[in-house]
Amino acid sequence: MRITCLGHAGLHIETRYGTILCDPWKNPAYFASWFVFPDNSDLDWDRYGQADYLYVSHLHRDHFDPVLLSEHVSRDAIVLLPDFPVQDLREALEGLGFTKFLVLPSGEVVEHGGLRLMIQALESPADGPLGDSALAVDDGTARILNQNDARPTDLTALRSFGPYDLHLLQYSGAIWWPWTYELPEVAQRQFGTAKRANGMKRAAHFVAAIGAAHVVPSAGPPCFLDDDLFALNDLTGDPANTFPDQIAFLDYLRDQGIAEGQLMTPGAVLEIDQDHFDVRWPSSLEQAMEPFTDKERYLREYAARMADRIAAEKRRWPAPGVDILGELKAWFEPLLELADHIRAGVGGPVLLQVGDDLPIVIDFPAGQVRPFAGETCRYQFIIERSLVERLVAEHQIDWVNSLFLSLRFRARRIGAYNEYIYTFFKCLAPDRLMYAEGWYADQSHDEQDVQLDDWIIQRRCPHMRGDLSRFGEINGTTLTCTMHGWQFDLPTGRCLATGSDAHRLRSRPADREVSG
């Protein structure tokens, strides 16, 4: 098997039975905030686009690049489609002219044209834009797992497909916390340090659980080339920076005693089978390392090359004449009527400060969008007017996959993170919203218990159903689910991340058990 790195999560996989193009991305994403690191714009995209199969893991714009797909990828490709409960990904690909789809039921092995394939689809409201996925491929010469951004809470199916020769996975931050929040710098750095450590620890847990012969950091980090965002880049290995690069993760793995890590950058080609592993670089290893050894100079030169493109993107944001309050009221209020669980989960008004002079309240309990009346709003977003105009003009139904991941906003909150707010903003269409509502309604009580240290706890995390027998860590009387860093007080079961009874953990000391 031959695998070419295309940058970020992009892969071109040459098997005995055809080629698979995975998550190709080259164009700036999220209001021109994110760029591929290292730069991949000089690759031969027409060549890689003549693939037999196309796999897009999910709709986040650093994985789904509609311009690249439209301009460079053959419509004869068979799309390996995750079996998501909402059809947004399929409809988006159909809109680009793709017509051949092979739907892979989640967690099931499918044999097609000589290949053994498996996709595990994640489908909670917090997984990507209502869905994320991982792909396993076996052509008889090598077996690989392309996990990209996916965070499966149960690895049973993926592990059963192995053992793997290669595991590619995300390790770096892809979120706006804590940098968009108006926090003291000391607090930002404390939260950033914890998030960076937790992200790499979680990735190392996956590496250990999968146990592949070789590991390649993938699906990150983005780089930020706009002057307004450039400081977000990790130029010095700062332990508080939430966007560590590939070298930082490989160093982390070695510190954990995992020596199987391997760097790949755009254009690098890996030849792999059960007994052979060899990486060829497009020029030299020294040139491939240049983005890491002199990172600030590399990114400054990259930014200069992209400056005109960023400026052009910014010029198209404004949509003068849009009645923002009227449009949001007409758009959001019918959705709020459908959103019983989300409205209860938010539990109060949320302030959108649009530009300097347009404060708008989304009153979740009342189901209304109205002018700000001076009330206390525990959650506030400060957003440039032109960005909101663009969101409204294009009727963007997923503001997480456009505005929030851009980091081009400011936020304030009183109290803990509230997942229901962001679920609402990624479900700004009736079908999406009803799916999320149904998912929350269907969350049943977890009857299975496991013992972890001196405690008996429910096996599945109340937050995102992560397997606590694998991802739970106890320190004193605090349980941390390392999938997302949520913490629980074991004596009471109270969720320390939210304080919400909706996320209460069932737990008791193991010494209460009576042996039979």
Short mmCIF file of C-alpha atoms in Angstrom, two decimals:
data_model
loop_
_atom_site.label_atom_id
_atom_site.label_comp_id
_atom_site.label_asym_id
_atom_site.label_seq_id
_atom_site.Cartn_x
_atom_site.Cartn_y
_atom_site.Cartn_z
CA MET A 1 0.00 0.00 0.00
CA ARG A 2 1.21 3.50 -0.84
CA ILE A 3 -0.07 6.55 1.04
CA THR A 4 0.64 10.14 0.05
CA CYS A 5 0.12 12.86 2.66
CA LEU A 6 -1.90 15.72 1.17
CA GLY A 7 -1.81 17.93 4.27
CA HIS A 8 -4.00 18.11 7.36
CA ALA A 9 -6.28 15.02 7.15
CA GLY A 10 -5.85 14.69 3.40
CA LEU A 11 -4.59 11.32 2.13
CA HIS A 12 -4.22 9.60 -1.23
CA ILE A 13 -4.23 5.85 -0.61
CA GLU A 14 -3.07 3.54 -3.40
CA THR A 15 -4.20 -0.03 -2.75
CA ARG A 16 -4.06 -3.24 -4.76
CA TYR A 17 -7.67 -2.59 -5.72
CA GLY A 18 -7.85 1.11 -6.47
CA THR A 19 -7.17 4.53 -4.99
CA ILE A 20 -8.95 6.31 -2.13
CA LEU A 21 -8.89 10.09 -1.72
CA CYS A 22 -9.56 11.13 1.88
CA ASP A 23 -10.55 14.59 3.19
CA PRO A 24 -8.72 16.74 0.61
CA TRP A 25 -8.42 20.36 1.81
CA LYS A 26 -6.36 23.26 0.47
CA ASN A 27 -8.56 26.40 0.44
CA PRO A 28 -8.79 28.67 3.50
CA ALA A 29 -11.63 27.75 5.84
CA TYR A 30 -13.81 29.47 8.43
CA PHE A 31 -13.82 33.04 7.14
CA ALA A 32 -10.23 32.68 5.89
CA SER A 33 -8.97 31.95 9.39
CA TRP A 34 -7.57 28.43 8.91
CA PHE A 35 -4.89 27.36 6.45
CA VAL A 36 -3.21 24.00 5.92
CA PHE A 37 0.10 23.57 7.74
CA PRO A 38 2.51 23.02 6.06
CA ASP A 39 1.36 24.62 2.80
CA ASN A 40 -0.04 22.10 0.31
CA SER A 41 -1.16 24.43 -2.48
CA ASP A 42 1.52 23.22 -4.93
CA LEU A 43 0.39 19.57 -4.96
CA ASP A 44 -0.91 18.02 -8.20
CA TRP A 45 -4.58 18.04 -7.21
CA ASP A 46 -5.80 16.98 -10.64
CA ARG A 47 -3.75 13.82 -10.34
CA TYR A 48 -4.93 12.97 -6.84
CA GLY A 49 -8.49 13.82 -7.82
CA GLN A 50 -8.60 10.95 -10.33
CA ALA A 51 -9.38 8.52 -7.53
CA ASP A 52 -11.56 5.42 -7.56
CA TYR A 53 -13.04 6.23 -4.17
CA LEU A 54 -13.68 9.43 -2.22
CA TYR A 55 -14.02 9.53 1.55
CA VAL A 56 -15.07 12.72 3.34
CA SER A 57 -15.18 12.04 7.08
CA HIS A 58 -17.51 14.91 7.98
CA LEU A 59 -18.63 18.36 6.89
CA HIS A 60 -16.18 20.54 8.80
CA ARG A 61 -14.58 22.82 6.24
CA ASP A 62 -11.04 21.64 6.97
CA HIS A 63 -12.21 18.20 5.73
CA PHE A 64 -14.92 19.13 3.23
CA ASP A 65 -13.51 21.62 0.71
CA PRO A 66 -16.27 22.19 -1.86
CA VAL A 67 -14.09 24.28 -4.19
CA LEU A 68 -11.35 21.64 -4.37
CA LEU A 69 -13.87 18.84 -4.78
CA SER A 70 -15.66 20.75 -7.53
CA GLU A 71 -12.53 21.69 -9.47
CA HIS A 72 -10.27 18.66 -9.10
CA VAL A 73 -12.07 15.45 -8.09
CA SER A 74 -13.57 13.02 -10.59
CA ARG A 75 -17.34 12.58 -10.41
CA ASP A 76 -16.74 8.92 -11.30
CA ALA A 77 -15.36 8.33 -7.82
CA ILE A 78 -17.41 6.07 -5.57
CA VAL A 79 -18.13 7.96 -2.35
CA LEU A 80 -17.52 5.87 0.79
CA LEU A 81 -20.31 7.40 2.82
CA PRO A 82 -20.67 7.19 6.61
CA ASP A 83 -24.14 6.05 7.63
CA PHE A 84 -25.07 9.27 9.40
CA PRO A 85 -28.66 9.69 10.62
CA VAL A 86 -28.85 13.09 8.90
CA GLN A 87 -28.19 13.32 5.17
CA ASP A 88 -26.34 16.64 5.05
CA LEU A 89 -23.02 15.15 3.87
CA ARG A 90 -24.64 13.15 1.08
CA GLU A 91 -26.71 16.11 -0.04
CA ALA A 92 -23.65 18.38 -0.06
CA LEU A 93 -21.72 15.91 -2.23
CA GLU A 94 -24.70 15.38 -4.52
CA GLY A 95 -24.85 19.15 -4.90
CA LEU A 96 -21.28 19.01 -6.24
CA GLY A 97 -22.24 16.36 -8.81
CA PHE A 98 -21.24 13.12 -7.10
CA THR A 99 -23.71 10.32 -7.86
CA LYS A 100 -22.06 7.04 -6.83
CA PHE A 101 -22.40 6.26 -3.13
CA LEU A 102 -21.42 3.20 -1.11
CA VAL A 103 -23.03 3.58 2.31
CA LEU A 104 -21.07 1.68 4.97
CA PRO A 105 -23.17 0.73 8.02
CA SER A 106 -21.39 1.95 11.12
CA GLY A 107 -19.00 -0.58 12.65
CA GLU A 108 -19.61 -3.27 10.01
CA VAL A 109 -16.98 -4.73 7.69
CA VAL A 110 -17.86 -4.29 4.02
CA GLU A 111 -15.99 -6.03 1.21
CA HIS A 112 -15.98 -4.14 -2.06
CA GLY A 113 -13.84 -4.74 -5.13
CA GLY A 114 -11.25 -6.69 -3.15
CA LEU A 115 -11.01 -4.18 -0.29
CA ARG A 116 -12.10 -4.74 3.30
CA LEU A 117 -13.58 -1.49 4.60
CA MET A 118 -15.14 -0.23 7.80
CA ILE A 119 -16.48 3.18 8.76
CA GLN A 120 -17.42 4.00 12.32
CA ALA A 121 -19.90 6.87 12.28
CA LEU A 122 -20.30 9.10 15.32
CA GLU A 123 -23.69 10.72 15.52
CA SER A 124 -24.26 12.73 18.69
CA PRO A 125 -25.06 16.46 18.41
CA ALA A 126 -21.54 17.26 19.62
CA ASP A 127 -19.76 15.10 17.00
CA GLY A 128 -18.52 17.41 14.27
CA PRO A 129 -21.39 19.11 12.41
CA LEU A 130 -23.84 16.44 13.64
CA GLY A 131 -21.51 13.64 12.64
CA ASP A 132 -17.90 12.51 12.41
CA SER A 133 -16.33 9.25 11.31
CA ALA A 134 -13.23 7.07 11.05
CA LEU A 135 -12.22 4.79 8.15
CA ALA A 136 -10.38 1.43 8.29
CA VAL A 137 -8.93 -0.05 5.08
CA ASP A 138 -7.37 -3.47 4.37
CA ASP A 139 -6.13 -4.47 0.90
CA GLY A 140 -4.30 -7.61 1.96
CA THR A 141 -0.88 -5.91 2.00
CA ALA A 142 -1.53 -3.45 4.83
CA ARG A 143 -4.27 -2.50 7.26
CA ILE A 144 -4.71 1.15 8.25
CA LEU A 145 -6.99 3.25 10.46
CA ASN A 146 -7.68 6.83 9.40
CA GLN A 147 -9.21 8.23 12.59
CA ASN A 148 -8.80 11.92 11.64
CA ASP A 149 -10.91 14.05 14.06
CA ALA A 150 -13.17 11.24 15.28
CA ARG A 151 -13.33 10.41 18.99
CA PRO A 152 -15.12 7.05 19.18
CA THR A 153 -16.46 6.31 22.63
CA ASP A 154 -16.38 2.55 21.95
CA LEU A 155 -13.37 1.10 20.14
CA THR A 156 -14.63 -2.49 19.98
CA ALA A 157 -15.52 -2.48 16.28
CA LEU A 158 -12.39 -0.61 15.18
CA ARG A 159 -10.13 -2.83 17.25
CA SER A 160 -11.75 -5.96 15.81
CA PHE A 161 -10.77 -4.81 12.29
CA GLY A 162 -7.07 -4.79 13.27
CA PRO A 163 -4.29 -5.37 14.04
CA TYR A 164 -3.20 -2.24 12.22
CA ASP A 165 0.01 -1.40 10.43
CA LEU A 166 -0.73 2.34 10.51
CA HIS A 167 -2.88 4.67 12.63
CA LEU A 168 -3.47 8.29 11.59
CA LEU A 169 -5.22 10.55 14.11
CA GLN A 170 -5.88 14.09 15.26
CA TYR A 171 -3.97 15.39 18.28
CA SER A 172 -4.15 19.19 18.03
CA GLY A 173 -6.77 21.71 19.05
CA ALA A 174 -9.65 22.68 16.79
CA ILE A 175 -11.73 24.83 19.10
CA TRP A 176 -12.07 28.45 20.17
CA TRP A 177 -11.71 27.88 23.94
CA PRO A 178 -10.16 29.68 25.78
CA TRP A 179 -8.77 32.27 23.36
CA THR A 180 -12.01 33.96 22.29
CA TYR A 181 -13.21 34.33 25.89
CA GLU A 182 -12.59 37.56 27.77
CA LEU A 183 -10.50 36.10 30.57
CA PRO A 184 -7.42 37.35 32.40
CA GLU A 185 -4.27 36.25 30.60
CA VAL A 186 -3.26 34.07 33.56
CA ALA A 187 -6.59 32.23 33.38
CA GLN A 188 -6.35 31.84 29.60
CA ARG A 189 -2.93 30.27 29.96
CA GLN A 190 -4.10 27.93 32.72
CA PHE A 191 -7.05 26.76 30.64
CA GLY A 192 -4.89 26.53 27.52
CA THR A 193 -2.29 24.43 29.31
CA ALA A 194 -4.96 22.04 30.55
CA LYS A 195 -6.58 21.78 27.12
CA ARG A 196 -3.31 21.11 25.31
CA ALA A 197 -2.30 18.44 27.83
CA ASN A 198 -5.72 16.79 27.74
CA GLY A 199 -5.82 16.75 23.94
CA MET A 200 -2.47 15.04 23.60
CA LYS A 201 -3.24 12.66 26.46
CA ARG A 202 -6.51 11.67 24.79
CA ALA A 203 -4.74 11.04 21.48
CA ALA A 204 -2.10 8.94 23.25
CA HIS A 205 -4.92 6.90 24.84
CA PHE A 206 -6.25 6.15 21.35
CA VAL A 207 -2.76 5.25 20.14
CA ALA A 208 -2.27 2.81 23.01
CA ALA A 209 -5.76 1.32 22.62
CA ILE A 210 -5.39 0.73 18.86
CA GLY A 211 -1.80 -0.53 19.14
CA ALA A 212 -0.78 0.02 15.51
CA ALA A 213 2.77 -0.69 14.39
CA HIS A 214 3.17 2.93 13.22
CA VAL A 215 1.45 6.21 14.09
CA VAL A 216 1.21 9.41 12.01
CA PRO A 217 -0.09 12.71 13.45
CA SER A 218 -2.89 13.92 11.18
CA ALA A 219 -5.75 16.42 10.91
CA GLY A 220 -3.87 19.32 12.40
CA PRO A 221 -2.84 21.82 13.33
CA PRO A 222 -4.38 24.65 11.36
CA CYS A 223 -2.23 27.72 10.94
CA PHE A 224 -3.43 31.30 11.19
CA LEU A 225 -2.07 33.70 8.57
CA ASP A 226 -4.24 36.79 9.12
CA ASP A 227 -2.48 39.40 11.24
CA ASP A 228 -5.52 39.46 13.55
CA LEU A 229 -5.01 35.75 14.39
CA PHE A 230 -1.29 35.13 13.82
CA ALA A 231 -0.52 35.07 17.56
CA LEU A 232 -2.56 31.85 17.87
CA ASN A 233 0.19 29.87 16.13
CA ASP A 234 2.43 27.77 18.36
CA LEU A 235 5.81 29.21 17.37
CA THR A 236 7.83 28.17 20.41
CA GLY A 237 6.32 24.98 21.81
CA ASP A 238 4.38 27.02 24.37
CA PRO A 239 2.76 24.56 26.84
CA ALA A 240 -0.33 26.83 26.99
CA ASN A 241 -0.88 26.89 23.22
CA THR A 242 -3.77 24.66 22.12
CA PHE A 243 -2.51 24.22 18.54
CA PRO A 244 0.63 22.06 18.93
CA ASP A 245 2.17 20.85 15.69
CA GLN A 246 3.18 17.39 14.51
CA ILE A 247 6.65 17.54 16.04
CA ALA A 248 5.21 18.49 19.44
CA PHE A 249 2.95 15.44 19.41
CA LEU A 250 5.70 13.09 18.29
CA ASP A 251 7.86 14.39 21.16
CA TYR A 252 4.94 13.82 23.53
CA LEU A 253 4.51 10.24 22.34
CA ARG A 254 8.20 9.54 22.89
CA ASP A 255 7.92 10.97 26.40
CA GLN A 256 5.08 8.47 27.00
CA GLY A 257 7.29 5.61 25.84
CA ILE A 258 5.60 5.34 22.42
CA ALA A 259 8.30 5.22 19.76
CA GLU A 260 6.15 4.32 16.75
CA GLY A 261 5.41 7.91 15.69
CA GLN A 262 6.33 9.12 12.19
CA LEU A 263 6.19 12.59 10.63
CA MET A 264 4.53 13.07 7.25
CA THR A 265 4.08 16.41 5.47
CA PRO A 266 2.36 17.31 2.17
CA GLY A 267 3.81 15.31 -0.70
CA ALA A 268 5.52 12.70 1.49
CA VAL A 269 4.88 9.14 0.29
CA LEU A 270 4.70 6.14 2.60
CA GLU A 271 5.24 2.60 1.33
CA ILE A 272 3.86 0.14 3.88
CA ASP A 273 3.03 -3.51 4.34
CA GLN A 274 3.20 -5.89 7.29
CA ASP A 275 7.01 -6.02 7.11
CA HIS A 276 8.00 -2.76 5.46
CA PHE A 277 7.70 0.96 6.31
CA ASP A 278 9.48 3.60 4.25
CA VAL A 279 8.81 7.33 3.83
CA ARG A 280 9.98 9.23 0.75
CA TRP A 281 10.05 13.04 0.85
CA PRO A 282 9.21 15.20 -2.18
CA SER A 283 12.60 16.91 -1.95
CA SER A 284 14.67 16.21 1.16
CA LEU A 285 14.03 15.58 4.82
CA GLU A 286 15.82 18.84 5.63
CA GLN A 287 13.38 20.83 3.47
CA ALA A 288 10.44 18.90 4.91
CA MET A 289 11.54 19.98 8.40
CA GLU A 290 11.87 23.67 7.47
CA PRO A 291 8.29 24.61 8.57
CA PHE A 292 9.14 23.30 12.06
CA THR A 293 12.76 24.41 12.49
CA ASP A 294 12.17 28.07 11.53
CA LYS A 295 8.42 28.20 12.00
CA GLU A 296 7.84 31.93 12.38
CA ARG A 297 9.80 32.79 9.23
CA TYR A 298 7.98 30.02 7.34
CA LEU A 299 4.56 31.25 8.46
CA ARG A 300 5.38 34.91 7.75
CA GLU A 301 6.35 34.02 4.18
CA TYR A 302 3.24 31.83 3.84
CA ALA A 303 1.11 34.72 5.14
CA ALA A 304 2.63 37.09 2.59
CA ARG A 305 1.71 34.66 -0.21
CA MET A 306 -1.90 34.49 1.05
CA ALA A 307 -2.39 38.17 1.97
CA ASP A 308 -4.29 39.09 -1.21
CA ARG A 309 -6.56 36.09 -0.81
CA ILE A 310 -7.38 36.97 2.81
CA ALA A 311 -8.12 40.56 1.79
CA ALA A 312 -10.42 39.36 -1.00
CA GLU A 313 -12.30 37.11 1.44
CA LYS A 314 -12.80 40.00 3.85
CA ARG A 315 -14.20 42.21 1.08
CA ARG A 316 -17.04 39.77 0.44
CA TRP A 317 -18.23 39.54 4.07
CA PRO A 318 -20.48 42.62 4.26
CA ALA A 319 -24.05 42.30 2.98
CA PRO A 320 -25.42 45.85 3.33
CA GLY A 321 -29.15 46.15 3.69
CA VAL A 322 -29.67 42.97 5.69
CA ASP A 323 -32.18 43.49 8.53
CA ILE A 324 -30.26 41.39 11.04
CA LEU A 325 -32.78 41.52 13.90
CA GLY A 326 -35.76 40.91 11.63
CA GLU A 327 -34.07 38.08 9.75
CA LEU A 328 -32.87 36.33 12.91
CA LYS A 329 -36.29 36.63 14.50
CA ALA A 330 -38.00 35.09 11.47
CA TRP A 331 -35.34 32.39 11.25
CA PHE A 332 -34.71 31.42 14.88
CA GLU A 333 -38.12 31.69 16.55
CA PRO A 334 -39.74 28.80 14.60
CA LEU A 335 -36.70 26.70 15.51
CA LEU A 336 -36.99 27.61 19.18
CA GLU A 337 -40.58 26.34 19.12
CA LEU A 338 -39.18 22.89 18.29
CA ALA A 339 -36.31 23.00 20.77
CA ASP A 340 -37.71 21.91 24.14
CA HIS A 341 -34.58 20.12 25.37
CA ILE A 342 -32.19 22.75 24.04
CA ARG A 343 -34.20 25.64 25.47
CA ALA A 344 -34.28 23.97 28.88
CA GLY A 345 -30.59 23.13 28.62
CA VAL A 346 -29.60 26.74 27.89
CA GLY A 347 -31.98 27.98 30.57
CA GLY A 348 -31.66 31.72 30.02
CA PRO A 349 -31.15 34.56 27.53
CA VAL A 350 -28.06 34.68 25.32
CA LEU A 351 -26.74 38.03 24.10
CA LEU A 352 -25.46 38.56 20.56
CA GLN A 353 -23.66 41.89 20.44
CA VAL A 354 -23.57 42.59 16.70
CA GLY A 355 -21.05 45.30 15.93
CA ASP A 356 -21.05 48.30 18.24
CA ASP A 357 -24.73 49.18 18.15
CA LEU A 358 -26.96 46.12 17.74
CA PRO A 359 -27.44 44.03 20.90
CA ILE A 360 -29.82 41.12 20.25
CA VAL A 361 -31.12 38.62 22.80
CA ILE A 362 -32.03 35.03 22.02
CA ASP A 363 -34.41 34.38 24.91
CA PHE A 364 -34.34 30.59 25.09
CA PRO A 365 -36.92 30.17 27.90
CA ALA A 366 -39.40 32.45 26.12
CA GLY A 367 -38.53 31.21 22.63
CA GLN A 368 -38.02 34.75 21.35
CA VAL A 369 -35.45 36.84 19.48
CA ARG A 370 -35.69 40.50 20.52
CA PRO A 371 -33.72 43.64 21.29
CA PHE A 372 -31.58 43.55 24.42
CA ALA A 373 -33.49 44.99 27.41
CA GLY A 374 -30.61 45.26 29.89
CA GLU A 375 -31.19 41.87 31.55
CA THR A 376 -28.38 39.68 32.82
CA CYS A 377 -27.18 37.27 30.12
CA ARG A 378 -24.84 34.56 31.38
CA TYR A 379 -23.64 33.87 27.85
CA GLN A 380 -22.58 36.65 25.49
CA PHE A 381 -21.03 36.77 22.02
CA ILE A 382 -19.48 39.89 20.47
CA ILE A 383 -19.39 39.56 16.67
CA GLU A 384 -18.37 41.91 13.86
CA ARG A 385 -21.45 43.08 11.97
CA SER A 386 -20.15 42.07 8.54
CA LEU A 387 -19.74 38.45 9.67
CA VAL A 388 -23.34 38.25 10.88
CA GLU A 389 -24.51 39.88 7.65
CA ARG A 390 -22.74 37.15 5.70
CA LEU A 391 -24.16 34.37 7.89
CA VAL A 392 -27.67 35.74 7.40
CA ALA A 393 -27.27 36.46 3.69
CA GLU A 394 -26.09 32.89 3.03
CA HIS A 395 -28.50 31.39 5.58
CA GLN A 396 -25.62 29.44 7.16
CA ILE A 397 -27.32 26.67 9.13
CA ASP A 398 -24.19 25.75 11.11
CA TRP A 399 -22.54 28.72 12.80
CA VAL A 400 -20.06 26.43 14.55
CA ASN A 401 -18.80 25.34 11.11
CA SER A 402 -18.44 28.93 9.95
CA LEU A 403 -18.29 31.59 12.67
CA PHE A 404 -17.16 29.91 15.88
CA LEU A 405 -14.32 27.84 14.45
CA SER A 406 -13.06 31.00 12.75
CA LEU A 407 -12.19 32.44 16.20
CA ARG A 408 -13.31 35.81 14.79
CA PHE A 409 -15.52 36.70 17.75
CA ARG A 410 -15.31 37.39 21.47
CA ALA A 411 -17.28 35.66 24.20
CA ARG A 412 -18.13 36.05 27.86
CA ARG A 413 -19.84 33.63 30.19
CA ILE A 414 -20.82 33.34 33.81
CA GLY A 415 -20.44 29.77 34.95
CA ALA A 416 -19.67 26.61 33.06
CA TYR A 417 -19.60 25.66 29.39
CA ASN A 418 -23.07 24.98 27.98
CA GLU A 419 -23.14 22.45 25.14
CA TYR A 420 -26.80 23.21 24.35
CA ILE A 421 -25.93 26.71 23.12
CA TYR A 422 -23.51 25.40 20.53
CA THR A 423 -25.84 22.56 19.59
CA PHE A 424 -28.47 25.18 18.76
CA PHE A 425 -26.05 27.17 16.62
CA LYS A 426 -25.09 24.09 14.59
CA CYS A 427 -28.76 23.11 14.10
CA LEU A 428 -30.25 26.17 12.44
CA ALA A 429 -32.51 24.10 10.20
CA PRO A 430 -35.59 22.11 11.24
CA ASP A 431 -34.27 18.65 10.29
CA ARG A 432 -31.01 19.19 12.15
CA LEU A 433 -32.78 20.60 15.18
CA MET A 434 -35.28 17.77 15.39
CA TYR A 435 -32.48 15.23 15.17
CA ALA A 436 -30.66 16.88 18.08
CA GLU A 437 -33.87 17.08 20.09
CA GLY A 438 -34.54 13.40 19.45
CA TRP A 439 -31.02 12.47 20.45
CA TYR A 440 -31.34 14.25 23.77
CA ALA A 441 -34.77 12.71 24.35
CA ASP A 442 -33.51 9.18 23.64
CA GLN A 443 -30.59 9.23 26.06
CA SER A 444 -31.50 6.31 28.29
CA HIS A 445 -30.16 5.42 31.70
CA ASP A 446 -26.90 3.47 31.54
CA GLU A 447 -27.39 0.27 33.53
CA GLN A 448 -23.84 -1.11 33.19
CA ASP A 449 -21.34 -0.41 35.99
CA VAL A 450 -17.57 -0.85 36.09
CA GLN A 451 -15.01 -0.59 38.87
CA LEU A 452 -12.32 2.05 38.54
CA ASP A 453 -9.84 2.17 41.41
CA ASP A 454 -11.95 2.16 44.59
CA TRP A 455 -15.20 3.26 42.95
CA ILE A 456 -18.11 1.62 41.15
CA ILE A 457 -19.27 3.95 38.37
CA GLN A 458 -21.51 3.81 35.34
CA ARG A 459 -19.50 2.71 32.34
CA ARG A 460 -20.60 5.50 29.98
CA CYS A 461 -19.79 9.16 30.63
CA PRO A 462 -23.01 11.17 31.07
CA HIS A 463 -21.61 13.84 28.76
CA MET A 464 -20.79 12.08 25.49
CA ARG A 465 -21.12 8.38 26.41
CA GLY A 466 -17.35 7.84 26.48
CA ASP A 467 -16.24 4.48 27.86
CA LEU A 468 -14.97 5.36 31.35
CA SER A 469 -13.32 1.96 31.74
CA ARG A 470 -10.87 3.21 29.07
CA PHE A 471 -10.98 6.99 29.34
CA GLY A 472 -11.77 7.53 33.03
CA GLU A 473 -9.06 8.71 35.43
CA ILE A 474 -9.54 9.15 39.19
CA ASN A 475 -7.57 11.61 41.30
CA GLY A 476 -8.77 11.58 44.90
CA THR A 477 -12.54 11.84 44.67
CA THR A 478 -12.62 13.46 41.21
CA LEU A 479 -13.20 11.47 38.05
CA THR A 480 -11.97 12.95 34.75
CA CYS A 481 -13.25 11.63 31.44
CA THR A 482 -10.24 12.28 29.23
CA MET A 483 -12.36 12.18 26.06
CA HIS A 484 -13.35 15.82 26.62
CA GLY A 485 -11.88 16.66 30.03
CA TRP A 486 -15.20 16.70 31.91
CA GLN A 487 -14.93 16.07 35.65
CA PHE A 488 -17.28 14.56 38.22
CA ASP A 489 -17.36 14.56 42.00
CA LEU A 490 -17.52 10.87 42.89
CA PRO A 491 -19.22 11.08 46.33
CA THR A 492 -22.16 13.05 44.88
CA GLY A 493 -21.96 12.25 41.16
CA ARG A 494 -22.20 15.98 40.45
CA CYS A 495 -20.77 17.18 37.13
CA LEU A 496 -18.07 19.72 37.95
CA ALA A 497 -18.05 21.01 34.36
CA THR A 498 -21.68 22.15 34.38
CA GLY A 499 -23.23 21.45 37.78
CA SER A 500 -26.20 20.13 35.80
CA ASP A 501 -28.29 17.21 37.01
CA ALA A 502 -28.62 16.24 33.35
CA HIS A 503 -24.99 15.12 33.49
CA ARG A 504 -24.96 13.47 36.92
CA LEU A 505 -22.76 10.38 37.25
CA ARG A 506 -23.90 7.24 39.05
CA SER A 507 -21.10 6.33 41.46
CA ARG A 508 -20.51 4.67 44.82
CA PRO A 509 -17.51 3.42 46.79
CA ALA A 510 -16.49 -0.14 45.90
CA ASP A 511 -16.32 -1.11 49.57
CA ARG A 512 -20.13 -0.98 49.72
CA GLU A 513 -20.24 -4.12 47.57
CA VAL A 514 -21.12 -7.29 49.44
CA SER A 515 -19.24 -10.36 48.27
CA GLY A 516 -21.38 -13.47 47.74
#
